[in-house]
Amino acid sequence: EHDQYCYLCHDGGQFLFCCVSCPHVVCDHCLGVCWQLASKVCAADVDFHCPCCHELEDHAAKHKLTPYFAFTCTIHAKGVSMLDKPTIVAGICKGASKSQVYAELTLILHLSCKGMDTTGCLPLLLKTALEDYHMKDCLEYVEVTFDFRTDSKLSRWKTKRAKLGRELVACKFQHKIIFVTVHSEITRGDLFAGKNAQGGNMAMEVNEFMKCLFGLSLERVVYESTLFMLTCGPLVAFQDSFLAMKQTISRLQPEYTIAFTAPNFLSTVLKVFVVSYCMQVLIQGHSFLEVLHDLLDVAPELHMHTDVLLFDIKGLLSPPVVDSPSMVGYRYSWYHSYRQLWGTALPISCPQCGAIRPWSKSKGDPEGCHPKAQVSRCQSTGCNSIVRSKPLHDVYEIVHSDNTSGWVWYTINGAELL
């Protein structure tokens, strides 16, 4: 399918020309096509090649630059230009040359536990960012509050869940983004499902919670979606809850699942991240995994607040298959030579002398228990306090780094814990 907006100006003139080699479309305004030529270049037997594809052909010819003839027709198996002169592109590319500008049918589903404050929430921000590119019938925003901790409430939730599932499955969404906003219990990582008969907050084990939340009704909606778990770090900090979460992901098979490690997670630090995700992934069509580092870089409030966990399920098929495709887990940790060694934050105060931010730039630790261990020393006069750190996991890669800071991209093996 072709884009819905000109990839050069993101808007468009009177006509949009569809490239025969890629999804790009370009408007007549950016191509400088006057109305006198419109009937000629809009003929059914005329092929249009976008500037991006022409540029790629020039690069394939080892930088042999050629004039750009946008409109051709095939005569005796040879492409012949429909215009006497090369096309002079009047527009300016406002995005990456590989990016698209496409507004596919998109679902934003927000499931929040009763009692959670959703004012100014991330799903609503994502909806607002997408509205400039979508018609009303191409963007579906659904916000649902759940509370199923008693038998009667669970029965009502199942009825509501079944109706919602039927309505959403009937729509063939190209993008499905699901947010779950819920508290996690601080001693076990269980997730809160609502209030009991006495009005107290009650939590469920992760597997049971996710089965009650989605059930069979919404499982088809979750399949191939992007699932954001907006909850605090205990969900992934404890062995039982973390393994249960991974089992649930394997069963539900969302394409991507994102979770966070901060003990007291603040979703507000993700606002810039969400807007960038909207533009780069949902509108421009980049792969989420390929641009995730860029999304993290533009959200400075996120850096020291939390690590980001991403679970990626590869090889998903439609319809779903019984055999679970392979799942790979990644942990993105920000590091800083003076503040956050290998993704582990240094204390603001020296625990020995009380100085504020006294730490030296980290160096290799000859006495460390790991080949890549780092050590940072308190620079306060007379204080010999040191802090040691090592990589959080065995398999990692340092990305988007400079001499002081960057991201450590850890790979989490199947049975590995955080």
Short mmCIF file of C-alpha atoms in Angstrom, two decimals:
data_model
loop_
_atom_site.label_atom_id
_atom_site.label_comp_id
_atom_site.label_asym_id
_atom_site.label_seq_id
_atom_site.Cartn_x
_atom_site.Cartn_y
_atom_site.Cartn_z
CA GLU A 1 0.00 0.00 0.00
CA HIS A 2 1.11 3.53 -0.70
CA ASP A 3 1.50 6.37 1.78
CA GLN A 4 -1.30 8.84 2.28
CA TYR A 5 0.86 11.97 2.44
CA CYS A 6 3.65 13.40 0.31
CA TYR A 7 6.91 12.21 1.89
CA LEU A 8 8.63 15.51 1.03
CA CYS A 9 6.24 18.10 2.48
CA HIS A 10 3.93 15.86 4.61
CA ASP A 11 0.98 17.69 3.09
CA GLY A 12 0.19 17.72 -0.62
CA GLY A 13 -1.09 19.62 -3.62
CA GLN A 14 -3.92 18.73 -5.98
CA PHE A 15 -2.46 15.38 -7.10
CA LEU A 16 -0.48 12.64 -5.35
CA PHE A 17 1.74 10.53 -7.59
CA CYS A 18 2.38 6.94 -6.43
CA CYS A 19 5.87 5.54 -6.99
CA VAL A 20 5.91 2.23 -8.88
CA SER A 21 8.90 0.96 -6.86
CA CYS A 22 8.12 1.90 -3.24
CA PRO A 23 5.26 3.16 -1.01
CA HIS A 24 6.21 6.84 -1.40
CA VAL A 25 3.82 9.37 -2.88
CA VAL A 26 4.82 12.88 -3.96
CA CYS A 27 2.50 15.82 -4.60
CA ASP A 28 2.38 17.89 -7.78
CA HIS A 29 3.48 20.97 -5.82
CA CYS A 30 6.79 19.41 -4.73
CA LEU A 31 7.40 18.07 -8.25
CA GLY A 32 6.67 21.43 -9.83
CA VAL A 33 4.06 19.89 -12.16
CA CYS A 34 1.90 22.65 -13.64
CA TRP A 35 -1.76 22.08 -14.42
CA GLN A 36 -1.10 22.10 -18.17
CA LEU A 37 0.91 18.87 -17.83
CA ALA A 38 -1.46 17.14 -15.41
CA SER A 39 -3.45 15.20 -18.02
CA LYS A 40 -0.25 14.01 -19.67
CA VAL A 41 1.52 12.68 -16.56
CA CYS A 42 -1.69 11.28 -15.02
CA ALA A 43 -2.36 8.91 -17.93
CA ALA A 44 -2.88 5.26 -16.99
CA ASP A 45 0.19 4.02 -18.89
CA VAL A 46 2.59 6.48 -17.20
CA ASP A 47 4.87 5.28 -14.41
CA PHE A 48 6.11 7.57 -11.66
CA HIS A 49 9.46 7.11 -9.90
CA CYS A 50 10.01 9.08 -6.70
CA PRO A 51 13.22 11.10 -6.05
CA CYS A 52 14.28 8.60 -3.38
CA CYS A 53 14.23 5.64 -5.79
CA HIS A 54 16.07 7.66 -8.44
CA GLU A 55 18.72 8.52 -5.85
CA LEU A 56 19.11 4.84 -4.94
CA GLU A 57 19.57 3.94 -8.61
CA ASP A 58 22.30 6.57 -8.92
CA HIS A 59 24.07 5.17 -5.86
CA ALA A 60 23.85 1.65 -7.28
CA ALA A 61 25.61 2.97 -10.38
CA LYS A 62 28.60 3.97 -8.20
CA HIS A 63 27.60 7.61 -7.83
CA LYS A 64 27.03 8.23 -11.52
CA LEU A 65 24.56 11.09 -11.20
CA THR A 66 21.83 11.34 -13.83
CA PRO A 67 18.99 13.83 -14.45
CA TYR A 68 15.72 12.99 -12.73
CA PHE A 69 12.94 12.10 -15.16
CA ALA A 70 9.99 11.36 -12.88
CA PHE A 71 7.41 10.23 -15.45
CA THR A 72 8.07 7.45 -17.95
CA CYS A 73 6.14 5.07 -20.15
CA THR A 74 7.29 1.78 -21.62
CA ILE A 75 7.78 1.69 -25.39
CA HIS A 76 9.28 -1.43 -26.97
CA ALA A 77 10.38 -2.66 -23.51
CA LYS A 78 12.24 0.59 -22.84
CA GLY A 79 11.38 3.39 -20.42
CA VAL A 80 10.87 6.68 -22.22
CA SER A 81 10.42 10.04 -20.47
CA MET A 82 7.02 11.66 -20.89
CA LEU A 83 8.46 15.15 -20.46
CA ASP A 84 11.08 16.91 -22.55
CA LYS A 85 13.02 18.21 -19.57
CA PRO A 86 14.12 16.66 -16.25
CA THR A 87 11.80 17.15 -13.29
CA ILE A 88 13.11 19.87 -10.98
CA VAL A 89 11.97 18.97 -7.47
CA ALA A 90 10.62 22.06 -5.73
CA GLY A 91 10.02 20.46 -2.33
CA ILE A 92 12.40 19.88 0.56
CA CYS A 93 12.52 16.48 2.27
CA LYS A 94 11.34 17.01 5.85
CA GLY A 95 12.15 13.50 7.06
CA ALA A 96 14.57 10.61 6.53
CA SER A 97 14.64 9.43 2.92
CA LYS A 98 13.57 5.92 4.02
CA SER A 99 10.68 7.20 6.10
CA GLN A 100 7.05 7.07 5.04
CA VAL A 101 4.14 9.32 5.88
CA TYR A 102 1.30 6.89 6.30
CA ALA A 103 -1.73 6.88 8.58
CA GLU A 104 -2.82 3.26 8.84
CA LEU A 105 -5.87 2.04 10.76
CA THR A 106 -4.70 2.30 14.36
CA LEU A 107 -6.05 1.17 17.73
CA ILE A 108 -5.00 2.70 21.04
CA LEU A 109 -6.42 0.61 23.90
CA HIS A 110 -5.91 1.85 27.45
CA LEU A 111 -6.77 -0.54 30.28
CA SER A 112 -6.44 1.10 33.70
CA CYS A 113 -7.12 -0.23 37.17
CA LYS A 114 -9.94 1.48 39.05
CA GLY A 115 -8.56 4.31 41.16
CA MET A 116 -5.61 5.13 38.87
CA ASP A 117 -5.34 8.78 37.87
CA THR A 118 -5.32 8.90 34.06
CA THR A 119 -5.37 12.70 33.68
CA GLY A 120 -2.92 13.65 30.92
CA CYS A 121 -2.04 9.97 30.45
CA LEU A 122 0.35 8.65 27.79
CA PRO A 123 -2.33 6.91 25.68
CA LEU A 124 -4.25 10.18 25.39
CA LEU A 125 -1.04 11.99 24.43
CA LEU A 126 -0.40 9.40 21.71
CA LYS A 127 -3.95 9.86 20.40
CA THR A 128 -3.49 13.64 20.27
CA ALA A 129 -0.19 13.28 18.39
CA LEU A 130 -1.78 10.95 15.82
CA GLU A 131 -4.91 13.02 15.18
CA ASP A 132 -3.14 15.40 12.79
CA TYR A 133 -2.50 12.47 10.43
CA HIS A 134 -5.66 10.36 10.79
CA MET A 135 -9.25 10.70 9.73
CA LYS A 136 -11.73 9.90 12.51
CA ASP A 137 -12.51 6.46 11.06
CA CYS A 138 -8.78 5.53 10.93
CA LEU A 139 -7.97 6.10 14.61
CA GLU A 140 -9.75 4.23 17.40
CA TYR A 141 -9.12 5.28 20.99
CA VAL A 142 -10.64 3.11 23.73
CA GLU A 143 -10.15 3.72 27.46
CA VAL A 144 -11.54 1.09 29.84
CA THR A 145 -11.35 0.86 33.64
CA PHE A 146 -11.16 -2.63 35.15
CA ASP A 147 -12.00 -3.92 38.63
CA PHE A 148 -12.40 -7.70 38.93
CA ARG A 149 -11.18 -8.68 42.42
CA THR A 150 -14.54 -10.10 43.60
CA ASP A 151 -16.60 -12.82 41.88
CA SER A 152 -19.43 -10.46 40.98
CA LYS A 153 -17.04 -7.84 39.58
CA LEU A 154 -15.19 -10.50 37.59
CA SER A 155 -18.46 -11.70 36.07
CA ARG A 156 -19.31 -8.15 34.97
CA TRP A 157 -15.81 -7.66 33.61
CA LYS A 158 -16.04 -10.85 31.53
CA THR A 159 -19.24 -9.58 29.92
CA LYS A 160 -17.69 -6.19 29.22
CA ARG A 161 -14.48 -7.80 27.97
CA ALA A 162 -16.33 -10.10 25.57
CA LYS A 163 -18.27 -7.22 24.01
CA LEU A 164 -15.13 -5.13 23.64
CA GLY A 165 -13.23 -8.03 22.10
CA ARG A 166 -15.91 -8.66 19.46
CA GLU A 167 -15.97 -5.00 18.46
CA LEU A 168 -12.20 -4.64 18.19
CA VAL A 169 -11.54 -7.93 16.40
CA ALA A 170 -14.08 -6.95 13.75
CA CYS A 171 -11.79 -4.04 12.78
CA LYS A 172 -8.64 -4.97 10.87
CA PHE A 173 -6.16 -2.71 12.63
CA GLN A 174 -2.69 -2.36 11.12
CA HIS A 175 -1.33 -0.93 14.38
CA LYS A 176 -2.48 -1.96 17.86
CA ILE A 177 -0.96 -0.17 20.85
CA ILE A 178 -2.14 -1.37 24.24
CA PHE A 179 -1.37 0.35 27.55
CA VAL A 180 -1.97 -1.32 30.92
CA THR A 181 -1.88 1.17 33.81
CA VAL A 182 -1.78 -0.62 37.16
CA HIS A 183 0.03 -0.68 40.50
CA SER A 184 2.39 -3.54 41.40
CA GLU A 185 2.72 -4.98 44.89
CA ILE A 186 6.11 -4.04 46.39
CA THR A 187 7.01 -7.36 48.10
CA ARG A 188 6.09 -9.85 45.35
CA GLY A 189 5.46 -7.96 42.12
CA ASP A 190 1.79 -9.02 41.93
CA LEU A 191 -0.56 -6.69 40.03
CA PHE A 192 -3.58 -4.98 41.58
CA ALA A 193 -6.91 -6.06 40.14
CA GLY A 194 -9.24 -3.75 42.07
CA LYS A 195 -10.92 -3.64 45.45
CA ASN A 196 -12.35 -6.47 47.54
CA ALA A 197 -15.76 -6.47 49.23
CA GLN A 198 -14.34 -4.49 52.16
CA GLY A 199 -12.95 -1.78 49.86
CA GLY A 200 -9.29 -2.73 50.23
CA ASN A 201 -6.91 -2.90 47.26
CA MET A 202 -6.25 -6.51 46.24
CA ALA A 203 -3.50 -7.90 44.03
CA MET A 204 -3.29 -11.06 41.91
CA GLU A 205 -0.36 -13.15 40.76
CA VAL A 206 0.76 -12.00 37.33
CA ASN A 207 -0.43 -15.04 35.35
CA GLU A 208 -3.87 -14.97 36.95
CA PHE A 209 -4.15 -11.19 36.54
CA MET A 210 -3.33 -11.28 32.82
CA LYS A 211 -5.76 -14.15 32.17
CA CYS A 212 -8.56 -12.24 33.91
CA LEU A 213 -7.65 -8.96 32.20
CA PHE A 214 -7.55 -10.25 28.63
CA GLY A 215 -9.17 -13.70 28.63
CA LEU A 216 -9.96 -15.29 25.28
CA SER A 217 -11.99 -12.24 24.26
CA LEU A 218 -9.05 -9.84 24.02
CA GLU A 219 -6.20 -12.26 23.28
CA ARG A 220 -6.69 -11.82 19.53
CA VAL A 221 -6.42 -8.07 20.03
CA VAL A 222 -3.15 -8.44 21.95
CA TYR A 223 -1.65 -10.68 19.25
CA GLU A 224 0.92 -8.75 17.13
CA SER A 225 0.33 -5.59 19.19
CA THR A 226 2.74 -3.34 21.08
CA LEU A 227 2.05 -3.70 24.81
CA PHE A 228 3.18 -1.05 27.31
CA MET A 229 3.09 -2.17 30.95
CA LEU A 230 2.83 1.14 32.83
CA THR A 231 3.59 -0.17 36.30
CA CYS A 232 6.40 0.00 38.82
CA GLY A 233 9.56 -2.08 38.87
CA PRO A 234 8.47 -4.83 41.32
CA LEU A 235 6.75 -6.56 38.38
CA VAL A 236 10.18 -7.42 36.93
CA ALA A 237 12.27 -7.26 40.13
CA PHE A 238 11.05 -10.53 41.67
CA GLN A 239 11.78 -13.95 40.19
CA ASP A 240 8.23 -15.33 40.26
CA SER A 241 6.53 -12.25 38.83
CA PHE A 242 9.21 -11.74 36.16
CA LEU A 243 9.03 -15.34 34.96
CA ALA A 244 5.22 -15.19 35.02
CA MET A 245 5.32 -12.04 32.90
CA LYS A 246 7.57 -13.72 30.34
CA GLN A 247 5.26 -16.76 30.25
CA THR A 248 2.29 -14.47 29.66
CA ILE A 249 4.09 -12.71 26.81
CA SER A 250 4.88 -16.07 25.20
CA ARG A 251 1.21 -17.04 25.46
CA LEU A 252 -0.37 -13.78 24.29
CA GLN A 253 2.31 -13.08 21.65
CA PRO A 254 2.32 -9.30 21.33
CA GLU A 255 5.04 -8.30 18.89
CA TYR A 256 6.66 -5.99 21.44
CA THR A 257 6.24 -5.68 25.21
CA ILE A 258 7.76 -2.76 27.11
CA ALA A 259 8.21 -2.69 30.90
CA PHE A 260 10.22 -0.58 33.34
CA THR A 261 12.51 -1.22 36.32
CA ALA A 262 12.03 1.96 38.42
CA PRO A 263 10.74 1.04 41.92
CA ASN A 264 8.41 4.08 41.78
CA PHE A 265 7.82 4.45 38.06
CA LEU A 266 6.64 7.86 36.77
CA SER A 267 4.99 7.65 33.38
CA THR A 268 5.50 11.39 32.80
CA VAL A 269 9.16 10.76 31.91
CA LEU A 270 7.93 8.96 28.77
CA LYS A 271 6.03 11.85 27.19
CA VAL A 272 8.74 12.86 24.73
CA PHE A 273 9.42 9.18 24.05
CA VAL A 274 5.75 8.56 23.17
CA VAL A 275 5.53 11.52 20.77
CA SER A 276 8.74 10.41 19.04
CA TYR A 277 7.40 6.85 18.86
CA CYS A 278 4.26 8.21 17.22
CA MET A 279 6.21 9.99 14.49
CA GLN A 280 9.02 7.54 13.79
CA VAL A 281 7.16 4.23 14.11
CA LEU A 282 3.44 4.82 13.52
CA ILE A 283 3.67 7.57 10.90
CA GLN A 284 7.07 7.17 9.24
CA GLY A 285 7.04 3.38 9.36
CA HIS A 286 10.43 2.68 10.93
CA SER A 287 10.94 -0.59 12.82
CA PHE A 288 10.45 -0.06 16.56
CA LEU A 289 13.52 -2.12 17.42
CA GLU A 290 15.72 -0.22 14.95
CA VAL A 291 14.83 3.26 16.24
CA LEU A 292 14.43 2.50 19.95
CA HIS A 293 17.86 3.94 20.74
CA ASP A 294 16.86 7.20 19.05
CA LEU A 295 13.60 7.31 21.02
CA LEU A 296 15.50 6.84 24.28
CA ASP A 297 18.05 9.51 23.40
CA VAL A 298 15.43 12.25 22.98
CA ALA A 299 13.87 11.56 26.41
CA PRO A 300 16.47 12.86 28.91
CA GLU A 301 14.08 12.60 31.89
CA LEU A 302 14.00 8.85 31.29
CA HIS A 303 17.76 8.28 31.46
CA MET A 304 18.37 8.04 35.19
CA HIS A 305 14.80 7.29 36.22
CA THR A 306 14.43 3.78 34.84
CA ASP A 307 15.84 1.05 32.65
CA VAL A 308 13.63 -0.03 29.76
CA LEU A 309 12.84 -3.70 29.14
CA LEU A 310 11.79 -4.78 25.66
CA PHE A 311 10.55 -8.26 24.77
CA ASP A 312 10.50 -8.93 21.05
CA ILE A 313 8.65 -11.93 19.57
CA LYS A 314 9.97 -12.80 16.13
CA GLY A 315 8.23 -14.78 13.41
CA LEU A 316 4.59 -14.03 14.26
CA LEU A 317 2.13 -15.42 11.73
CA SER A 318 -1.49 -14.67 10.87
CA PRO A 319 -3.53 -16.50 11.99
CA PRO A 320 -1.68 -17.31 15.25
CA VAL A 321 0.04 -20.70 15.46
CA VAL A 322 0.19 -23.03 18.45
CA ASP A 323 3.99 -23.23 18.52
CA SER A 324 5.33 -20.12 20.20
CA PRO A 325 7.82 -18.13 18.10
CA SER A 326 11.13 -17.20 19.66
CA MET A 327 11.16 -14.40 22.24
CA VAL A 328 14.20 -12.22 22.91
CA GLY A 329 14.50 -9.85 25.85
CA TYR A 330 16.57 -6.66 25.96
CA ARG A 331 17.41 -4.28 28.76
CA TYR A 332 18.38 -0.70 27.93
CA SER A 333 20.39 0.99 30.70
CA TRP A 334 21.80 4.50 30.53
CA TYR A 335 25.38 4.84 31.74
CA HIS A 336 27.38 7.90 32.74
CA SER A 337 31.02 7.90 33.82
CA TYR A 338 30.35 10.15 36.83
CA ARG A 339 26.77 9.21 37.76
CA GLN A 340 25.67 5.80 36.54
CA LEU A 341 28.23 3.02 36.10
CA TRP A 342 27.01 0.23 33.83
CA GLY A 343 23.45 1.45 34.42
CA THR A 344 23.72 1.44 38.24
CA ALA A 345 23.25 4.93 39.71
CA LEU A 346 25.91 6.29 42.04
CA PRO A 347 24.58 7.82 45.28
CA ILE A 348 24.26 11.62 45.28
CA SER A 349 26.03 11.79 48.65
CA CYS A 350 29.19 9.96 49.59
CA PRO A 351 28.09 7.54 52.35
CA GLN A 352 31.39 8.09 54.17
CA CYS A 353 32.01 11.87 54.14
CA GLY A 354 28.64 13.25 53.02
CA ALA A 355 29.96 15.25 50.05
CA ILE A 356 27.49 15.89 47.19
CA ARG A 357 28.31 14.36 43.78
CA PRO A 358 31.95 13.75 44.72
CA TRP A 359 32.66 10.87 42.34
CA SER A 360 35.57 10.80 39.92
CA LYS A 361 35.26 9.58 36.36
CA SER A 362 35.05 5.80 36.48
CA LYS A 363 38.03 3.69 35.48
CA GLY A 364 38.76 0.02 35.06
CA ASP A 365 38.84 -1.79 38.40
CA PRO A 366 41.94 -4.04 38.69
CA GLU A 367 40.48 -5.62 41.82
CA GLY A 368 37.02 -6.17 40.34
CA CYS A 369 35.40 -9.57 39.95
CA HIS A 370 34.54 -8.92 36.29
CA PRO A 371 36.89 -8.06 33.37
CA LYS A 372 34.80 -4.94 32.63
CA ALA A 373 34.35 -3.87 36.26
CA GLN A 374 34.53 -0.11 36.92
CA VAL A 375 35.44 1.85 40.02
CA SER A 376 34.74 5.48 40.96
CA ARG A 377 36.35 7.26 43.92
CA CYS A 378 35.20 10.07 46.19
CA GLN A 379 37.29 13.17 45.43
CA SER A 380 36.68 14.80 48.81
CA THR A 381 39.91 15.53 50.70
CA GLY A 382 40.81 12.70 53.03
CA CYS A 383 37.97 10.42 51.92
CA ASN A 384 38.83 7.04 50.43
CA SER A 385 35.31 5.87 49.66
CA ILE A 386 34.91 3.92 46.42
CA VAL A 387 31.99 2.49 44.45
CA ARG A 388 32.40 -0.58 42.26
CA SER A 389 30.17 -1.72 39.43
CA LYS A 390 30.07 -4.38 36.71
CA PRO A 391 27.82 -5.17 33.72
CA LEU A 392 24.31 -6.19 34.78
CA HIS A 393 24.21 -9.09 32.29
CA ASP A 394 26.83 -11.13 30.43
CA VAL A 395 25.72 -10.27 26.87
CA TYR A 396 25.70 -6.57 26.05
CA GLU A 397 26.57 -3.90 23.51
CA ILE A 398 27.32 -0.21 24.06
CA VAL A 399 25.32 1.99 21.70
CA HIS A 400 24.93 5.72 21.02
CA SER A 401 27.88 6.51 23.25
CA ASP A 402 30.40 9.31 23.65
CA ASN A 403 33.32 9.62 26.03
CA THR A 404 31.04 10.18 29.01
CA SER A 405 27.61 8.63 28.50
CA GLY A 406 25.51 6.34 26.34
CA TRP A 407 23.28 3.28 26.44
CA VAL A 408 24.14 -0.28 27.37
CA TRP A 409 22.01 -2.73 25.41
CA TYR A 410 21.83 -5.95 27.42
CA THR A 411 20.43 -9.19 25.99
CA ILE A 412 18.37 -11.21 28.49
CA ASN A 413 18.58 -14.93 27.87
CA GLY A 414 15.52 -17.16 28.22
CA ALA A 415 16.00 -18.25 31.85
CA GLU A 416 17.96 -15.19 32.99
CA LEU A 417 16.60 -12.91 35.70
CA LEU A 418 17.19 -9.19 36.23
#
